[in-house]
mmCIF file of C-alpha atoms and ligand atoms in Angstrom:
data_model
loop_
_atom_site.group_PDB
_atom_site.id
_atom_site.type_symbol
_atom_site.label_atom_id
_atom_site.label_comp_id
_atom_site.label_asym_id
_atom_site.label_seq_id
_atom_site.Cartn_x
_atom_site.Cartn_y
_atom_site.Cartn_z
ATOM 1 C CA MET O 675 8.339 -13.254 -27.390
ATOM 2 C CA GLN O 676 5.939 -15.351 -25.316
ATOM 3 C CA ARG O 677 6.611 -14.722 -21.669
ATOM 4 C CA ILE O 678 7.694 -11.620 -19.790
ATOM 5 C CA ALA O 679 8.237 -10.859 -16.113
ATOM 6 C CA LEU O 680 7.805 -7.703 -14.090
ATOM 7 C CA LEU O 681 8.940 -6.492 -10.703
ATOM 8 C CA THR O 682 8.823 -3.421 -8.488
ATOM 9 C CA SER O 683 12.065 -2.529 -6.756
ATOM 10 C CA GLY O 684 13.576 0.094 -4.453
ATOM 11 C CA GLY O 685 11.308 2.611 -2.720
ATOM 12 C CA ASP O 686 7.586 2.244 -3.403
ATOM 13 C CA SER O 687 5.567 5.030 -4.975
ATOM 14 C CA PRO O 688 1.857 5.643 -5.522
ATOM 15 C CA GLY O 689 0.910 4.515 -9.015
ATOM 16 C CA MET O 690 3.099 1.386 -9.082
ATOM 17 C CA ASN O 691 -0.043 -0.787 -8.921
ATOM 18 C CA ALA O 692 -1.593 1.054 -11.855
ATOM 19 C CA CYS O 693 1.618 0.419 -13.773
ATOM 20 C CA ILE O 694 1.608 -3.293 -12.879
ATOM 21 C CA ARG O 695 -1.984 -3.465 -14.096
ATOM 22 C CA ALA O 696 -1.080 -1.765 -17.369
ATOM 23 C CA VAL O 697 1.894 -4.073 -18.018
ATOM 24 C CA VAL O 698 -0.142 -7.216 -17.275
ATOM 25 C CA ARG O 699 -3.214 -6.220 -19.255
ATOM 26 C CA LYS O 700 -1.309 -4.857 -22.246
ATOM 27 C CA ALA O 701 0.828 -8.006 -22.383
ATOM 28 C CA ILE O 702 -2.191 -10.314 -22.136
ATOM 29 C CA TYR O 703 -3.969 -8.227 -24.783
ATOM 30 C CA HIS O 704 -1.088 -9.092 -27.120
ATOM 31 C CA GLY O 705 -1.156 -12.778 -26.166
ATOM 32 C CA LEU O 706 1.906 -12.761 -23.883
ATOM 33 C CA GLU O 707 2.184 -14.573 -20.571
ATOM 34 C CA VAL O 708 3.238 -12.528 -17.548
ATOM 35 C CA ILE O 709 5.048 -13.541 -14.373
ATOM 36 C CA GLY O 710 5.055 -11.269 -11.346
ATOM 37 C CA ILE O 711 8.265 -11.303 -9.325
ATOM 38 C CA LYS O 712 7.759 -10.587 -5.628
ATOM 39 C CA ARG O 713 9.925 -8.343 -3.398
ATOM 40 C CA GLY O 714 12.098 -6.799 -6.086
ATOM 41 C CA TYR O 715 15.214 -8.662 -7.150
ATOM 42 C CA ASN O 716 14.967 -10.892 -4.050
ATOM 43 C CA GLY O 717 12.008 -12.689 -5.597
ATOM 44 C CA PHE O 718 14.049 -13.286 -8.717
ATOM 45 C CA ILE O 719 16.838 -14.935 -6.742
ATOM 46 C CA GLU O 720 14.489 -16.972 -4.541
ATOM 47 C CA ALA O 721 12.025 -17.876 -7.334
ATOM 48 C CA ASP O 722 9.243 -16.057 -5.475
ATOM 49 C CA MET O 723 7.147 -15.569 -8.585
ATOM 50 C CA VAL O 724 3.477 -15.782 -9.498
ATOM 51 C CA PRO O 725 1.751 -16.088 -12.862
ATOM 52 C CA MET O 726 -0.336 -12.969 -13.485
ATOM 53 C CA ASN O 727 -3.718 -12.976 -15.206
ATOM 54 C CA LEU O 728 -6.406 -10.374 -15.812
ATOM 55 C CA GLY O 729 -7.891 -11.084 -12.372
ATOM 56 C CA SER O 730 -4.546 -10.663 -10.555
ATOM 57 C CA VAL O 731 -4.629 -6.961 -11.291
ATOM 58 C CA ALA O 732 -8.360 -6.385 -10.779
ATOM 59 C CA ASP O 733 -9.300 -3.647 -8.322
ATOM 60 C CA ILE O 734 -5.738 -2.438 -7.697
ATOM 61 C CA ILE O 735 -5.535 0.640 -9.918
ATOM 62 C CA HIS O 736 -6.437 3.055 -7.114
ATOM 63 C CA ARG O 737 -4.299 1.479 -4.406
ATOM 64 C CA GLY O 738 -0.994 2.956 -3.236
ATOM 65 C CA GLY O 739 2.056 0.726 -2.664
ATOM 66 C CA THR O 740 2.693 -2.336 -4.817
ATOM 67 C CA ILE O 741 0.908 -5.702 -4.753
ATOM 68 C CA LEU O 742 4.195 -7.339 -5.800
ATOM 69 C CA HIS O 743 5.919 -5.799 -2.759
ATOM 70 C CA THR O 744 9.300 -4.196 -3.117
ATOM 71 C CA ALA O 745 12.702 -4.565 -1.516
ATOM 72 C CA ARG O 746 16.311 -3.580 -1.665
ATOM 73 C CA SER O 747 18.314 -6.712 -2.533
ATOM 74 C CA GLU O 748 21.896 -6.959 -1.285
ATOM 75 C CA GLN O 749 22.244 -10.338 -2.987
ATOM 76 C CA PHE O 750 21.432 -8.967 -6.439
ATOM 77 C CA MET O 751 24.401 -6.606 -6.040
ATOM 78 C CA THR O 752 26.686 -9.679 -6.153
ATOM 79 C CA PRO O 753 27.542 -11.772 -9.260
ATOM 80 C CA GLY O 754 26.462 -14.896 -7.354
ATOM 81 C CA GLY O 755 23.028 -13.428 -6.621
ATOM 82 C CA ARG O 756 22.527 -12.437 -10.250
ATOM 83 C CA ALA O 757 23.629 -15.917 -11.408
ATOM 84 C CA LYS O 758 20.850 -17.400 -9.238
ATOM 85 C CA ALA O 759 18.391 -14.912 -10.724
ATOM 86 C CA PHE O 760 19.434 -15.956 -14.220
ATOM 87 C CA GLU O 761 18.895 -19.617 -13.327
ATOM 88 C CA ASN O 762 15.281 -18.647 -12.649
ATOM 89 C CA VAL O 763 15.064 -16.674 -15.896
ATOM 90 C CA LYS O 764 15.893 -19.923 -17.709
ATOM 91 C CA ARG O 765 13.754 -22.122 -15.473
ATOM 92 C CA PHE O 766 10.653 -19.957 -15.952
ATOM 93 C CA GLY O 767 11.284 -19.249 -19.642
ATOM 94 C CA ILE O 768 11.354 -15.465 -19.135
ATOM 95 C CA GLN O 769 12.242 -13.563 -22.310
ATOM 96 C CA GLY O 770 12.044 -9.964 -21.143
ATOM 97 C CA ILE O 771 11.739 -8.043 -17.871
ATOM 98 C CA VAL O 772 9.945 -4.825 -16.936
ATOM 99 C CA VAL O 773 11.504 -3.151 -13.889
ATOM 100 C CA ILE O 774 9.416 -0.496 -12.146
ATOM 101 C CA GLY O 775 11.601 1.464 -9.761
ATOM 102 C CA GLY O 776 14.222 4.132 -9.314
ATOM 103 C CA ASP O 777 17.715 4.675 -10.676
ATOM 104 C CA GLY O 778 19.249 1.991 -8.425
ATOM 105 C CA SER O 779 16.832 -0.599 -9.768
ATOM 106 C CA PHE O 780 17.673 0.489 -13.317
ATOM 107 C CA ARG O 781 21.404 0.134 -12.667
ATOM 108 C CA GLY O 782 20.766 -3.410 -11.441
ATOM 109 C CA ALA O 783 18.726 -4.162 -14.572
ATOM 110 C CA CYS O 784 21.552 -2.884 -16.804
ATOM 111 C CA VAL O 785 24.181 -4.988 -15.050
ATOM 112 C CA PHE O 786 21.937 -8.055 -15.435
ATOM 113 C CA ASN O 787 21.395 -7.257 -19.112
ATOM 114 C CA ARG O 788 25.130 -6.834 -19.718
ATOM 115 C CA GLU O 789 25.948 -10.129 -18.019
ATOM 116 C CA TYR O 790 23.175 -12.321 -19.429
ATOM 117 C CA GLY O 791 21.708 -10.475 -22.406
ATOM 118 C CA ILE O 792 18.122 -10.645 -21.153
ATOM 119 C CA PRO O 793 16.097 -7.673 -22.480
ATOM 120 C CA VAL O 794 15.150 -5.166 -19.765
ATOM 121 C CA ILE O 795 12.856 -2.132 -19.854
ATOM 122 C CA GLY O 796 12.676 0.358 -16.994
ATOM 123 C CA VAL O 797 9.642 2.342 -15.869
ATOM 124 C CA PRO O 798 10.478 5.225 -13.501
ATOM 125 C CA GLY O 799 8.540 4.789 -10.256
ATOM 126 C CA THR O 800 9.689 7.056 -7.433
ATOM 127 C CA ILE O 801 8.154 9.999 -5.603
ATOM 128 C CA ASP O 802 11.462 11.896 -5.787
ATOM 129 C CA ASN O 803 11.255 12.710 -9.525
ATOM 130 C CA ASP O 804 15.029 12.379 -9.564
ATOM 131 C CA ILE O 805 15.569 10.282 -12.700
ATOM 132 C CA PRO O 806 17.268 11.953 -15.664
ATOM 133 C CA GLY O 807 15.682 11.339 -19.081
ATOM 134 C CA THR O 808 12.093 11.951 -17.979
ATOM 135 C CA ASP O 809 10.232 15.079 -16.920
ATOM 136 C CA GLN O 810 8.198 13.123 -14.406
ATOM 137 C CA THR O 811 8.239 9.848 -12.495
ATOM 138 C CA ILE O 812 5.261 7.803 -11.285
ATOM 139 C CA GLY O 813 4.303 8.907 -7.769
ATOM 140 C CA PHE O 814 5.732 12.416 -7.818
ATOM 141 C CA ASP O 815 2.426 14.152 -8.499
ATOM 142 C CA THR O 816 0.679 12.263 -5.693
ATOM 143 C CA ALA O 817 3.495 13.024 -3.227
ATOM 144 C CA VAL O 818 3.318 16.728 -4.115
ATOM 145 C CA ASN O 819 -0.455 16.726 -3.641
ATOM 146 C CA THR O 820 -0.049 15.027 -0.259
ATOM 147 C CA ALA O 821 2.530 17.613 0.808
ATOM 148 C CA VAL O 822 0.362 20.515 -0.393
ATOM 149 C CA GLU O 823 -2.617 19.164 1.539
ATOM 150 C CA ALA O 824 -0.452 18.926 4.663
ATOM 151 C CA ILE O 825 0.901 22.449 4.144
ATOM 152 C CA SER O 826 -2.581 23.893 3.818
ATOM 153 C CA LYS O 827 -3.692 22.170 7.039
ATOM 154 C CA ILE O 828 -0.615 23.393 8.882
ATOM 155 C CA ARG O 829 -1.206 26.872 7.479
ATOM 156 C CA ASP O 830 -4.535 27.011 9.340
ATOM 157 C CA THR O 831 -2.728 26.491 12.631
ATOM 158 C CA ALA O 832 0.128 28.781 11.633
ATOM 159 C CA THR O 833 -2.399 31.559 10.955
ATOM 160 C CA SER O 834 -4.381 30.969 14.139
ATOM 161 C CA HIS O 835 -1.358 30.830 16.425
ATOM 162 C CA GLU O 836 0.831 33.325 14.549
ATOM 163 C CA ARG O 837 3.786 31.019 14.291
ATOM 164 C CA THR O 838 6.519 30.068 11.872
ATOM 165 C CA PHE O 839 6.184 26.484 10.660
ATOM 166 C CA ILE O 840 9.067 24.513 9.161
ATOM 167 C CA ILE O 841 7.810 21.582 7.087
ATOM 168 C CA GLU O 842 10.288 18.920 6.017
ATOM 169 C CA VAL O 843 9.457 16.961 2.876
ATOM 170 C CA MET O 844 11.273 14.059 1.199
ATOM 171 C CA GLY O 845 14.206 14.671 -1.153
ATOM 172 C CA ARG O 846 17.673 13.605 -0.059
ATOM 173 C CA HIS O 847 19.556 14.797 -3.121
ATOM 174 C CA PHE O 848 16.960 16.815 -5.012
ATOM 175 C CA GLY O 849 14.321 19.310 -4.017
ATOM 176 C CA TYR O 850 11.604 18.610 -6.591
ATOM 177 C CA ILE O 851 8.910 17.797 -4.032
ATOM 178 C CA ALA O 852 9.901 20.782 -1.873
ATOM 179 C CA LEU O 853 9.882 23.149 -4.826
ATOM 180 C CA ALA O 854 6.556 22.009 -6.264
ATOM 181 C CA ALA O 855 4.817 21.704 -2.890
ATOM 182 C CA GLY O 856 6.333 24.965 -1.615
ATOM 183 C CA LEU O 857 5.213 26.872 -4.683
ATOM 184 C CA ALA O 858 1.729 25.333 -4.672
ATOM 185 C CA GLY O 859 1.463 25.754 -0.896
ATOM 186 C CA GLY O 860 2.498 29.425 -0.928
ATOM 187 C CA ALA O 861 5.573 28.920 1.271
ATOM 188 C CA GLU O 862 7.608 31.977 2.305
ATOM 189 C CA SER O 863 10.909 30.115 1.780
ATOM 190 C CA ILE O 864 11.779 26.843 0.057
ATOM 191 C CA LEU O 865 15.109 25.246 0.938
ATOM 192 C CA VAL O 866 16.416 22.684 -1.565
ATOM 193 C CA PRO O 867 19.761 20.873 -1.908
ATOM 194 C CA GLU O 868 20.325 22.335 -5.406
ATOM 195 C CA CYS O 869 20.495 25.941 -4.184
ATOM 196 C CA PRO O 870 22.712 27.097 -1.356
ATOM 197 C CA PHE O 871 20.893 29.072 1.321
ATOM 198 C CA ASN O 872 21.940 31.131 4.272
ATOM 199 C CA TYR O 873 20.062 31.795 7.470
ATOM 200 C CA ASP O 874 20.543 35.569 7.189
ATOM 201 C CA GLU O 875 18.531 35.617 3.998
ATOM 202 C CA VAL O 876 15.793 33.307 5.322
ATOM 203 C CA CYS O 877 15.461 35.339 8.524
ATOM 204 C CA GLU O 878 15.512 38.634 6.619
ATOM 205 C CA ARG O 879 12.552 37.459 4.525
ATOM 206 C CA LEU O 880 10.664 36.503 7.686
ATOM 207 C CA LEU O 881 11.439 39.824 9.361
ATOM 208 C CA ARG O 882 10.451 41.754 6.239
ATOM 209 C CA GLY O 883 7.093 39.968 6.260
ATOM 210 C CA TYR O 884 6.713 40.606 9.993
ATOM 211 C CA ARG O 885 7.340 44.351 9.522
ATOM 212 C CA ARG O 886 4.558 44.336 6.917
ATOM 213 C CA GLY O 887 2.215 42.814 9.482
ATOM 214 C CA LYS O 888 2.568 39.159 8.542
ATOM 215 C CA LEU O 889 2.261 37.043 11.673
ATOM 216 C CA HIS O 890 2.796 33.545 10.350
ATOM 217 C CA SER O 891 5.100 31.880 7.842
ATOM 218 C CA ILE O 892 5.653 28.520 6.193
ATOM 219 C CA ILE O 893 9.128 27.299 5.276
ATOM 220 C CA VAL O 894 9.424 24.090 3.240
ATOM 221 C CA VAL O 895 12.704 22.181 3.552
ATOM 222 C CA ALA O 896 13.801 19.189 1.457
ATOM 223 C CA GLU O 897 15.289 16.625 3.863
ATOM 224 C CA GLY O 898 18.680 16.667 2.116
ATOM 225 C CA THR O 899 19.170 20.419 2.581
ATOM 226 C CA ALA O 900 19.255 20.728 6.337
ATOM 227 C CA SER O 901 17.495 19.228 9.321
ATOM 228 C CA ALA O 902 14.152 20.971 9.769
ATOM 229 C CA ILE O 903 14.706 20.903 13.541
ATOM 230 C CA GLU O 904 17.998 22.737 13.077
ATOM 231 C CA VAL O 905 16.357 25.256 10.725
ATOM 232 C CA GLY O 906 13.648 25.896 13.331
ATOM 233 C CA ARG O 907 16.227 26.317 16.082
ATOM 234 C CA MET O 908 18.370 28.728 14.059
ATOM 235 C CA ILE O 909 15.359 30.868 13.088
ATOM 236 C CA LYS O 910 14.111 31.058 16.655
ATOM 237 C CA GLU O 911 17.577 32.003 17.857
ATOM 238 C CA ARG O 912 17.976 34.774 15.282
ATOM 239 C CA THR O 913 14.444 36.214 15.142
ATOM 240 C CA GLY O 914 12.858 35.229 18.424
ATOM 241 C CA PHE O 915 9.865 33.837 16.489
ATOM 242 C CA ASP O 916 8.068 30.811 17.853
ATOM 243 C CA THR O 917 8.924 28.020 15.406
ATOM 244 C CA LYS O 918 7.243 24.620 15.031
ATOM 245 C CA VAL O 919 8.581 21.736 12.981
ATOM 246 C CA THR O 920 6.599 19.078 11.089
ATOM 247 C CA ILE O 921 8.365 16.221 9.309
ATOM 248 C CA LEU O 922 6.002 14.688 6.759
ATOM 249 C CA GLY O 923 8.114 11.537 6.316
ATOM 250 C CA HIS O 924 6.625 8.377 4.897
ATOM 251 C CA LEU O 925 3.076 9.624 4.626
ATOM 252 C CA GLN O 926 4.290 11.173 1.361
ATOM 253 C CA ARG O 927 4.872 7.709 -0.108
ATOM 254 C CA GLY O 928 1.378 6.302 0.418
ATOM 255 C CA GLY O 929 -2.205 7.016 -0.407
ATOM 256 C CA MET O 930 -4.423 6.814 -3.423
ATOM 257 C CA PRO O 931 -2.516 7.956 -6.512
ATOM 258 C CA SER O 932 -3.594 11.186 -8.182
ATOM 259 C CA ALA O 933 -5.381 10.968 -11.531
ATOM 260 C CA ALA O 934 -2.250 12.355 -13.209
ATOM 261 C CA ASP O 935 -0.139 9.520 -11.744
ATOM 262 C CA LEU O 936 -2.726 6.890 -12.677
ATOM 263 C CA ILE O 937 -2.693 8.084 -16.274
ATOM 264 C CA LEU O 938 1.107 8.338 -16.400
ATOM 265 C CA ALA O 939 1.512 4.865 -14.863
ATOM 266 C CA SER O 940 -0.967 3.337 -17.300
ATOM 267 C CA ARG O 941 0.705 4.959 -20.299
ATOM 268 C CA MET O 942 4.232 4.070 -19.229
ATOM 269 C CA GLY O 943 3.395 0.468 -18.301
ATOM 270 C CA ALA O 944 1.715 -0.167 -21.644
ATOM 271 C CA ARG O 945 4.620 1.415 -23.533
ATOM 272 C CA ALA O 946 7.116 -0.810 -21.691
ATOM 273 C CA VAL O 947 5.363 -3.869 -23.155
ATOM 274 C CA ASP O 948 5.405 -2.296 -26.642
ATOM 275 C CA LEU O 949 9.158 -1.758 -26.309
ATOM 276 C CA LEU O 950 9.855 -5.351 -25.283
ATOM 277 C CA MET O 951 7.705 -6.623 -28.151
ATOM 278 C CA ALA O 952 9.597 -4.365 -30.556
ATOM 279 C CA GLY O 953 12.857 -6.016 -29.494
ATOM 280 C CA GLU O 954 14.156 -3.028 -27.512
ATOM 281 C CA THR O 955 16.386 -3.476 -24.507
ATOM 282 C CA LYS O 956 18.039 -1.381 -21.786
ATOM 283 C CA LYS O 957 15.507 1.371 -22.477
ATOM 284 C CA MET O 958 13.592 3.421 -19.975
ATOM 285 C CA VAL O 959 10.156 4.824 -20.675
ATOM 286 C CA GLY O 960 10.158 8.561 -20.046
ATOM 287 C CA ILE O 961 7.883 11.492 -20.668
ATOM 288 C CA LYS O 962 9.093 14.675 -22.346
ATOM 289 C CA ALA O 963 6.799 17.629 -23.018
ATOM 290 C CA GLY O 964 3.798 15.323 -22.588
ATOM 291 C CA GLU O 965 4.997 12.683 -25.072
ATOM 292 C CA LEU O 966 6.246 9.232 -24.089
ATOM 293 C CA VAL O 967 9.850 8.581 -25.100
ATOM 294 C CA ALA O 968 12.196 5.597 -24.924
ATOM 295 C CA VAL O 969 15.663 6.526 -23.711
ATOM 296 C CA ASP O 970 18.758 4.408 -23.235
ATOM 297 C CA ILE O 971 18.956 3.786 -19.482
ATOM 298 C CA GLU O 972 22.728 4.049 -19.203
ATOM 299 C CA SER O 973 23.015 7.261 -21.155
ATOM 300 C CA ALA O 974 20.062 8.776 -19.228
ATOM 301 C CA LEU O 975 21.591 7.865 -15.873
ATOM 302 C CA SER O 976 24.970 9.280 -16.880
ATOM 303 C CA GLN O 977 23.390 12.726 -17.214
ATOM 304 C CA ALA O 978 22.654 15.118 -14.403
ATOM 305 C CA ARG O 979 18.990 15.672 -13.601
ATOM 306 C CA SER O 980 18.288 19.308 -14.426
ATOM 307 C CA PHE O 981 16.838 21.609 -11.798
ATOM 308 C CA ASP O 982 13.986 23.948 -12.680
ATOM 309 C CA HIS O 983 15.560 27.305 -11.831
ATOM 310 C CA GLU O 984 12.687 29.164 -13.468
ATOM 311 C CA LEU O 985 10.212 27.571 -11.056
ATOM 312 C CA CYS O 986 12.571 28.277 -8.180
ATOM 313 C CA ASN O 987 12.852 31.964 -9.134
ATOM 314 C CA LEU O 988 9.087 32.180 -9.506
ATOM 315 C CA ALA O 989 8.610 30.783 -5.993
ATOM 316 C CA ILE O 990 11.025 33.432 -4.653
ATOM 317 C CA THR O 991 9.281 36.227 -6.560
ATOM 318 C CA LEU O 992 5.797 35.229 -5.431
ATOM 319 C CA SER O 993 6.740 34.870 -1.767
ATOM 320 C CA ILE O 994 8.157 38.401 -1.605
HETATM 321 P P1 ADP W 1304 15.801 2.749 -6.227
HETATM 322 O O1 ADP W 1304 15.508 1.842 -7.375
HETATM 323 O O2 ADP W 1304 14.547 3.264 -5.585
HETATM 324 O O3 ADP W 1304 16.790 3.833 -6.603
HETATM 325 P P2 ADP W 1304 17.914 1.317 -4.766
HETATM 326 O O4 ADP W 1304 18.976 2.294 -5.141
HETATM 327 O O5 ADP W 1304 17.895 0.836 -3.368
HETATM 328 O O6 ADP W 1304 16.447 1.867 -5.056
HETATM 329 O O7 ADP W 1304 18.060 0.048 -5.745
HETATM 330 C C1 ADP W 1304 17.160 -1.034 -5.666
HETATM 331 C C2 ADP W 1304 17.868 -2.343 -5.842
HETATM 332 O O8 ADP W 1304 18.449 -2.411 -7.151
HETATM 333 C C3 ADP W 1304 19.046 -2.591 -4.911
HETATM 334 O O9 ADP W 1304 18.665 -3.043 -3.642
HETATM 335 C C4 ADP W 1304 19.799 -3.684 -5.664
HETATM 336 O O10 ADP W 1304 19.192 -4.937 -5.478
HETATM 337 C C5 ADP W 1304 19.608 -3.254 -7.124
HETATM 338 N N1 ADP W 1304 20.798 -2.516 -7.590
HETATM 339 C C6 ADP W 1304 21.075 -1.211 -7.446
HETATM 340 N N2 ADP W 1304 22.282 -0.887 -7.997
HETATM 341 C C7 ADP W 1304 22.789 -2.046 -8.466
HETATM 342 C C8 ADP W 1304 24.001 -2.401 -9.139
HETATM 343 N N3 ADP W 1304 24.942 -1.500 -9.436
HETATM 344 N N4 ADP W 1304 24.180 -3.701 -9.479
HETATM 345 C C9 ADP W 1304 23.237 -4.623 -9.205
HETATM 346 N N5 ADP W 1304 22.081 -4.353 -8.574
HETATM 347 C C10 ADP W 1304 21.834 -3.087 -8.208
#
């Protein structure tokens, strides 16, 4: 193997740049040439590619986002789009591809591999932590830290004004950010898509706290569970408490990556190069119990991502 390519695709996450740096530097260390593909699979189709050298990844480790940019590519979803991408694989002499992204990006990589046989390795980069086959994805830790910082700032106001704050965090299908940030932020209730909730229970917890003299509360809601505005309205209607809603939105996706994400991204990026050099394909780098693992992408994605019920129960116990 002489020349590999890498791209970032789907939603961006903090730590993608550190991963790009690790892929480029590890590959160059082993004498490989690296091509950076811009704007996800779009850059593949449109030949928007740049040769990467040691200097291309200088001074990026601490920066959020991705210097290669990212995109969702409708064209790559079509056989015609992928045929164009493969033309560029041949034209640029690419012998293996590292895809940093989420499950959608991995599905695209698998389809491409099935059709054209080009080796692909996935590195999980998404704040949602929603990829089966790995305990953690690049960007999750930073997003949780961002949410916890926001919760603690909002808590100051909640305490001063004796109000109930509803804080909506990202997580359309899974509540990993809500659970981790809610637990770390000392939330009274955490509402996640994995666990059904009812307003009676949420309000009863608030009223119980109020009877004990508690004058403020924080409720963390994953966006896929219910609209935070609706939650605020329902609570006000049932308890009479003054409720305020904060939607954290995209600020959870940016910012300087945490040290944990920088280390994870560096480890995973370097391992992706090792896997390509070892002749592996259709594998995703994951982390299990602190150890890097290589898992078959298709079999990982066919499994359900497990929810941490123990952590969920702990959050309920501690917010009694
Ligand atoms: P993420 O990687 O963050 O989950 P998406 O689900 O939007 O983000 O996927 C990113 C891109 O991957 C899509 O825009 C598309 O170009 C490509 N992709 C996703 N699924 C497929 C598929 N089944 N076949 C081909 N390409 C796909």
